[in-house]
Coordinates of N, CA and C in Angstrom, one line a residue:
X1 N -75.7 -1.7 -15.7 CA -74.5 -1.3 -15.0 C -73.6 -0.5 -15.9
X2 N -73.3 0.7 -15.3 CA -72.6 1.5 -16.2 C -71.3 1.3 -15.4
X3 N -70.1 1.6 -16.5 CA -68.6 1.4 -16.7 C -68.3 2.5 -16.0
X4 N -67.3 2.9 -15.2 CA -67.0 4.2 -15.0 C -65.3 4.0 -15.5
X5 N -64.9 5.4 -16.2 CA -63.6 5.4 -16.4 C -62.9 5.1 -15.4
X6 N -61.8 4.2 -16.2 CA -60.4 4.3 -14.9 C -60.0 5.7 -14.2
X7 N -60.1 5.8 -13.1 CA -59.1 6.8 -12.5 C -58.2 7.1 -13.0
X8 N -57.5 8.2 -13.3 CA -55.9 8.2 -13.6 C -55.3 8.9 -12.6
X9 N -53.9 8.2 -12.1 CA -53.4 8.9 -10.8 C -52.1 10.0 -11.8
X10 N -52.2 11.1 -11.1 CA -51.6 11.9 -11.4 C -50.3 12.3 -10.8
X11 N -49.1 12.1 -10.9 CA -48.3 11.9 -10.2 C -47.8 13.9 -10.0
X12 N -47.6 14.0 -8.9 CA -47.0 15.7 -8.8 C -45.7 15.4 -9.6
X13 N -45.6 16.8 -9.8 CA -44.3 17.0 -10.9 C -43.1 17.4 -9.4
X14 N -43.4 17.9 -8.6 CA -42.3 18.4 -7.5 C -41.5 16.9 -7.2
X15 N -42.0 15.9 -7.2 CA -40.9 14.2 -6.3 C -40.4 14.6 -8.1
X16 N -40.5 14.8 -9.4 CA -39.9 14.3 -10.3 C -38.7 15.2 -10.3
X17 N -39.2 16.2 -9.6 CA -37.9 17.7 -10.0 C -37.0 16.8 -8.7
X18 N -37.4 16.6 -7.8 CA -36.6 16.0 -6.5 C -35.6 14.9 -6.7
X19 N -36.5 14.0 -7.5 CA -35.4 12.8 -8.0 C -34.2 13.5 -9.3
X20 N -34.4 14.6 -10.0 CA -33.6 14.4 -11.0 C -32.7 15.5 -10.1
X21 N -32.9 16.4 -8.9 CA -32.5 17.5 -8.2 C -31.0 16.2 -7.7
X22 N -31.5 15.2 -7.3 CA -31.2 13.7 -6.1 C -29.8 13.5 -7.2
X23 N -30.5 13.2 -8.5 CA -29.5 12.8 -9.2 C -28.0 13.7 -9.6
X24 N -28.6 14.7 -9.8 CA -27.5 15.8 -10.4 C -26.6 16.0 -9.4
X25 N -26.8 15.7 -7.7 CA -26.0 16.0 -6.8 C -25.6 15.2 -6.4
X26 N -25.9 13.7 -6.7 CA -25.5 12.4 -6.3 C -24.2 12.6 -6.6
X27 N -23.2 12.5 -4.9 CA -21.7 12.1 -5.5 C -21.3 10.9 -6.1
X28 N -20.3 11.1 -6.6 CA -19.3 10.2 -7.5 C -19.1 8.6 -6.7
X29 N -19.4 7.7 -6.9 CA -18.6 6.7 -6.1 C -17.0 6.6 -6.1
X30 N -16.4 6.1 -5.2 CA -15.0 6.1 -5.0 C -14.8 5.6 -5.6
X31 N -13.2 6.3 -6.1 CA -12.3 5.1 -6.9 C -11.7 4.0 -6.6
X32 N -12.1 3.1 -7.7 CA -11.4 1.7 -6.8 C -9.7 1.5 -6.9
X33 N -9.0 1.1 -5.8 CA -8.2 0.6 -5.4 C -7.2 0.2 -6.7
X34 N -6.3 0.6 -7.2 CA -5.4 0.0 -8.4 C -4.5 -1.0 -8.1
X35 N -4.5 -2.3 -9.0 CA -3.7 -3.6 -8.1 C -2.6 -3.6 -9.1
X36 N -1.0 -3.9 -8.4 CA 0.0 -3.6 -9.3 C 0.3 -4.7 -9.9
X37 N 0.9 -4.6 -11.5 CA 1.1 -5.7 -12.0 C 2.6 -6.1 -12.0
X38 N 2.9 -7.3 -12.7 CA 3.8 -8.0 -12.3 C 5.2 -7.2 -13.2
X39 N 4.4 -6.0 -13.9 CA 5.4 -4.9 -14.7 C 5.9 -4.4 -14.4
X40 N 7.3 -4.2 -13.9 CA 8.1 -3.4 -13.4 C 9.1 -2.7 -14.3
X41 N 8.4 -2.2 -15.3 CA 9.4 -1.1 -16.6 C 9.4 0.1 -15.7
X42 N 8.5 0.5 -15.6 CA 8.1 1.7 -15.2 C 7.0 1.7 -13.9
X43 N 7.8 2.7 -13.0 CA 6.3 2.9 -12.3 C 5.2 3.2 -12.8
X44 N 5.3 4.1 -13.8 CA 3.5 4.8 -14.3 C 3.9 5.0 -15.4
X45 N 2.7 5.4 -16.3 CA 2.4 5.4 -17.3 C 1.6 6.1 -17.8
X46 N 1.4 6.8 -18.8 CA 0.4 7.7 -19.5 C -0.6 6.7 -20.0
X47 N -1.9 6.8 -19.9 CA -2.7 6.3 -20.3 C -3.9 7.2 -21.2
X48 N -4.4 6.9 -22.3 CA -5.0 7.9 -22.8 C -6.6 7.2 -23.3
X49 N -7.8 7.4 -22.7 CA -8.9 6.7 -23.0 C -9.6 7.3 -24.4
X50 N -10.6 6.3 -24.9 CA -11.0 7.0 -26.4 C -12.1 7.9 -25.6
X51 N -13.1 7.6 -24.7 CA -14.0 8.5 -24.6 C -14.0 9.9 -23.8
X52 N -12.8 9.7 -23.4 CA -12.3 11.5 -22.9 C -11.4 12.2 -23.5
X53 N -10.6 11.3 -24.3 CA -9.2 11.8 -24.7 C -8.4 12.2 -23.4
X54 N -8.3 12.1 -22.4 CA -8.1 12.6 -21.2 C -6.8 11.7 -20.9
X55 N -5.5 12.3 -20.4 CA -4.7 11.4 -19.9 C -4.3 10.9 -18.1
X56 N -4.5 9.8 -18.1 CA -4.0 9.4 -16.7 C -2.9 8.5 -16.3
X57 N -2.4 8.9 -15.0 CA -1.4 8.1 -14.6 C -1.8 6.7 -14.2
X58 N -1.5 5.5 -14.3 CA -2.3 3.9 -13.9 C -0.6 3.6 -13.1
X59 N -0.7 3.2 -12.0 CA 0.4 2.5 -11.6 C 0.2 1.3 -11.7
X60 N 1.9 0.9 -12.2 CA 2.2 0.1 -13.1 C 3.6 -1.0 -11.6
X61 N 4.2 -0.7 -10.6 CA 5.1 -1.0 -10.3 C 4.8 -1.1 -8.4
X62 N 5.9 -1.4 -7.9 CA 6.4 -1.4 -6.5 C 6.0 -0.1 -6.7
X63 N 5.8 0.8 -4.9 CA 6.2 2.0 -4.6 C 7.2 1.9 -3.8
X64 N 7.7 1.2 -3.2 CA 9.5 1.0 -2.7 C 9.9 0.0 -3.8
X65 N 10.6 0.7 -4.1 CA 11.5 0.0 -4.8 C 13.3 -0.5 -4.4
X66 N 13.2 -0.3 -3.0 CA 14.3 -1.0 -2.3 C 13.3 -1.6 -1.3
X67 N 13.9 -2.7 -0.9 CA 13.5 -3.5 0.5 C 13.8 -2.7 2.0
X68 N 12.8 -2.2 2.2 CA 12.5 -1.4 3.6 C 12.2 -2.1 4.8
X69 N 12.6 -2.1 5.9 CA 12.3 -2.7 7.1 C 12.2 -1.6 8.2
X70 N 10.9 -1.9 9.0 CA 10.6 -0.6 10.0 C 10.9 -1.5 11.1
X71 N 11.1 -0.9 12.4 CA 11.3 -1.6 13.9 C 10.5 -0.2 14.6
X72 N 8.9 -1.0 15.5 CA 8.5 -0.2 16.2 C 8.2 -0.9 17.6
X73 N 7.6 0.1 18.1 CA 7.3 -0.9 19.7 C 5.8 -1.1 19.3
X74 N 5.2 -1.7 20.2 CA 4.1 -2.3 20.5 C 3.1 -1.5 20.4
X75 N 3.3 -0.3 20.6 CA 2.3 0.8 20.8 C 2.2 2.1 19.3
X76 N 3.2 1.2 18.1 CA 3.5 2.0 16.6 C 4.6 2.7 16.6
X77 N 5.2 3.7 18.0 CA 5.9 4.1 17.8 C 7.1 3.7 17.2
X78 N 8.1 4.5 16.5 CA 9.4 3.7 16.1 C 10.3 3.9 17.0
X79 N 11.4 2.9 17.2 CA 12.4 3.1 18.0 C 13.4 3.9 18.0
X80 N 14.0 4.2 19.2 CA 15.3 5.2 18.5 C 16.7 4.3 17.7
X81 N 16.7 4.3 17.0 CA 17.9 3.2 16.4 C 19.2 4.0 16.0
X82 N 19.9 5.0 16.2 CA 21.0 5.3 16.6 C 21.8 4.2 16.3
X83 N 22.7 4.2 15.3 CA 24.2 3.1 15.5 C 23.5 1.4 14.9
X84 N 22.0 1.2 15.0 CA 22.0 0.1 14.7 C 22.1 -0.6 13.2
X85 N 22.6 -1.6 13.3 CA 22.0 -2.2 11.5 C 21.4 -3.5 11.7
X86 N 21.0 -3.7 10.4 CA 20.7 -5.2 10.1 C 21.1 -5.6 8.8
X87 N 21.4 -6.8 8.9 CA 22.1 -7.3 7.8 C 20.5 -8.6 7.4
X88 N 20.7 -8.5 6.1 CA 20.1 -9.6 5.2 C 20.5 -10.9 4.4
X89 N 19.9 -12.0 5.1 CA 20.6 -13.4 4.5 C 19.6 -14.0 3.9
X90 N 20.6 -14.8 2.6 CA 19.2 -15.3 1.8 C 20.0 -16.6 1.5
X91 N 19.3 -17.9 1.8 CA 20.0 -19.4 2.0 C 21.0 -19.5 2.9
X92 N 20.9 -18.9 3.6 CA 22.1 -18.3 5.0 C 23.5 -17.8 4.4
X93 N 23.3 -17.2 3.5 CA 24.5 -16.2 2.7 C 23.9 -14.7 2.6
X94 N 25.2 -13.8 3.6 CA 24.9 -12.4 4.0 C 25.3 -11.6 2.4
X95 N 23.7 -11.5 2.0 CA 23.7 -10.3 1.3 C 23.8 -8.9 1.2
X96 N 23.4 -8.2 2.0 CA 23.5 -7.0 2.4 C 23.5 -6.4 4.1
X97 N 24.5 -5.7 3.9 CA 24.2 -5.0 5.7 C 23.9 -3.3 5.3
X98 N 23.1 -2.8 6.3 CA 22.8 -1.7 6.1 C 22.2 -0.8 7.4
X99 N 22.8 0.5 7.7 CA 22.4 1.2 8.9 C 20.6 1.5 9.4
X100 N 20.6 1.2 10.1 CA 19.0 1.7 10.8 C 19.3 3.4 10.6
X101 N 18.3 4.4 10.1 CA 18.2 5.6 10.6 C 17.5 5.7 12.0
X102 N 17.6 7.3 12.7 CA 17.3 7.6 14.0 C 15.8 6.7 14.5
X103 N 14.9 7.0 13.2 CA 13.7 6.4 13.4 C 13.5 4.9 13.3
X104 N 14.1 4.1 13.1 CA 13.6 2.6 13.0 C 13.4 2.4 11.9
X105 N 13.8 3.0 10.5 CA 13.6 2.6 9.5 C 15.2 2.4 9.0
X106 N 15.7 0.9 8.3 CA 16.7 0.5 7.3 C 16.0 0.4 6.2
X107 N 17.1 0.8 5.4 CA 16.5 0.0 3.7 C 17.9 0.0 3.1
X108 N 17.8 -1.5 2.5 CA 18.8 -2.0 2.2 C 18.6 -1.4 0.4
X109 N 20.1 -1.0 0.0 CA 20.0 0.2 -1.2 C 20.7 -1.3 -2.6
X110 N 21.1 -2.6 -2.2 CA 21.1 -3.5 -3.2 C 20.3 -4.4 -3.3
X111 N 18.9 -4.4 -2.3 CA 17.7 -5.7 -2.7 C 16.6 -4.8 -3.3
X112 N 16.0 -5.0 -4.2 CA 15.4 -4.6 -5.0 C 14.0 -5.2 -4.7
X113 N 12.8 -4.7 -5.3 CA 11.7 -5.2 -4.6 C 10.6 -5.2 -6.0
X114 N 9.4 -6.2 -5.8 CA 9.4 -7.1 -4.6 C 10.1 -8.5 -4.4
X115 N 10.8 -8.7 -3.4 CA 11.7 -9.7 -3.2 C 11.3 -10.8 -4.2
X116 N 12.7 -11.6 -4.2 CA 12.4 -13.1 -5.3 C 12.3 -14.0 -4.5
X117 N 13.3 -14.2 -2.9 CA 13.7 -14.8 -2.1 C 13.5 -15.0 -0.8
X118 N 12.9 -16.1 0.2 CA 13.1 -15.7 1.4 C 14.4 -14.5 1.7
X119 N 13.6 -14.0 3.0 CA 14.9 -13.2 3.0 C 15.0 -13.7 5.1
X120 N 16.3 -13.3 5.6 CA 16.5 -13.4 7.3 C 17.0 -12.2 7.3
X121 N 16.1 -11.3 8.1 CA 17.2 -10.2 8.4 C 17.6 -10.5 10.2
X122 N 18.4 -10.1 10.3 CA 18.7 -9.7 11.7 C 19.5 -8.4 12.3
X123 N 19.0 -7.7 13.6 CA 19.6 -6.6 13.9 C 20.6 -6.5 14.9
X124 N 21.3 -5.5 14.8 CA 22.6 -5.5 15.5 C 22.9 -4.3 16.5
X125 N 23.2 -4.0 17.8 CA 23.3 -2.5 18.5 C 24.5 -2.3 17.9
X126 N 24.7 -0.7 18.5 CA 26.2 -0.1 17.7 C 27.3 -1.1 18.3
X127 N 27.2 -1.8 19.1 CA 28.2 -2.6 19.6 C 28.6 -3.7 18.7
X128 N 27.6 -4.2 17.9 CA 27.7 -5.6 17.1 C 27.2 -6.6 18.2
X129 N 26.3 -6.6 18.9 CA 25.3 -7.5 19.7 C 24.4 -7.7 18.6
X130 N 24.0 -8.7 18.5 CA 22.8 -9.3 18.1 C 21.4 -9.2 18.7
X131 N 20.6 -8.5 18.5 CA 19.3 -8.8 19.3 C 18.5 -9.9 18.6
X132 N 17.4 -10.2 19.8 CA 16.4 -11.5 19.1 C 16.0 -11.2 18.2
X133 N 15.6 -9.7 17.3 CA 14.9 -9.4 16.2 C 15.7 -10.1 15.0
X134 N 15.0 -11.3 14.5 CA 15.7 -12.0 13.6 C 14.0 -12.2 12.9
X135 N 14.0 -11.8 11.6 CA 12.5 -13.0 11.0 C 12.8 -13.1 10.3
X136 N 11.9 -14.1 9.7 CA 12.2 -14.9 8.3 C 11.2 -14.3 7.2
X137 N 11.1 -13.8 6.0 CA 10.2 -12.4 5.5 C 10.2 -13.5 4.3
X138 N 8.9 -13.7 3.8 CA 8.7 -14.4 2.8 C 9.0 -13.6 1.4
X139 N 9.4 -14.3 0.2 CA 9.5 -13.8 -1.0 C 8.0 -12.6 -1.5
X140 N 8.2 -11.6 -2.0 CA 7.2 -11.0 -2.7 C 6.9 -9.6 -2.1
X141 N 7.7 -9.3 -1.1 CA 7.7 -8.4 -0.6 C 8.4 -7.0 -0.6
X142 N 7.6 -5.5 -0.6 CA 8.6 -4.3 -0.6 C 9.1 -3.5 1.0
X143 N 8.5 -4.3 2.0 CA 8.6 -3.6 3.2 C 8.6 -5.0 4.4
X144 N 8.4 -4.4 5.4 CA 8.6 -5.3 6.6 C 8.8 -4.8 8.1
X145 N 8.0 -5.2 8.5 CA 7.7 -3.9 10.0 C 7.9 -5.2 11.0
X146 N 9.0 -4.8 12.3 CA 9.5 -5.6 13.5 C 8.7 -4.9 14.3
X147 N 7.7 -5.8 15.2 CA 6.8 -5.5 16.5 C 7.4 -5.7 17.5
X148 N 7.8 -4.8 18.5 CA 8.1 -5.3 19.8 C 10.0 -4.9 20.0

């Protein structure tokens, strides 16, 4: 019985040019999501890494940095709020009142964010009526959106 050499399989060089062709154009994975810390010095910050020397911005804070509240309907749109306000109570002591703009957006310019406190806001027509839009907005918060 005679031995015969192993075969050797030869691989084509074209799939090797293909895979490193694959690689060179492989896009980037996305960047991930930056979660804010409990540091509120500064919104951002210069960051400087050893392996690029390259500088970047890292957020560091709130992006509202007042307490914002939106009022829309059911369907996203904002309401027209003309004349309205809402005022903010915290232990049922009124801290701040503050006008709605045209679009449904108030932001109260003395609560600072993100909240420490329950807060209650409630809104008001230019009349001083109270509507049912009253909620109770848990501590930790920079925004706050009324449905309906």
């Amino acid at each position: 019985m005679s031995k015969q050499p192993p075969k050797q399989v030869v691989k084509p060089t074209v799939k090797q040019t293909v895979k490193q062709t694959v690689k060179s154009t492989a896009k980037q994975p996305p960047l991930k999501e930056l979660k804010p810390t409990s540091k509120t010095v500064s919104p951002t910050t210069k960051k400087t890494t050893k392996s690029t020397n390259k500088t970047s911005t890292v957020f560091q804070g709130p992006y509202l940095n007042r307490f914002t509240v939106v009022w829309v309907q059911r369907n996203g749109i904002p309401f027209n709020t003309r004349g309205f306000t809402a005022r903010a109570f915290a232990n049922g002591v009124l801290i701040a009142t503050a006008p709605f703009d045209n679009f449904g957006v108030v932001q109260f310019r003395n609560i600072g964010t993100p909240t420490n406190v329950p807060l209650v806001v409630r809104t008001f027509n230019a009349n001083g009526v109270q509507f049912r839009r009253s909620r109770v907005i848990p501590p930790g918060n920079e925004a706050f959106v009324f449905i309906g």
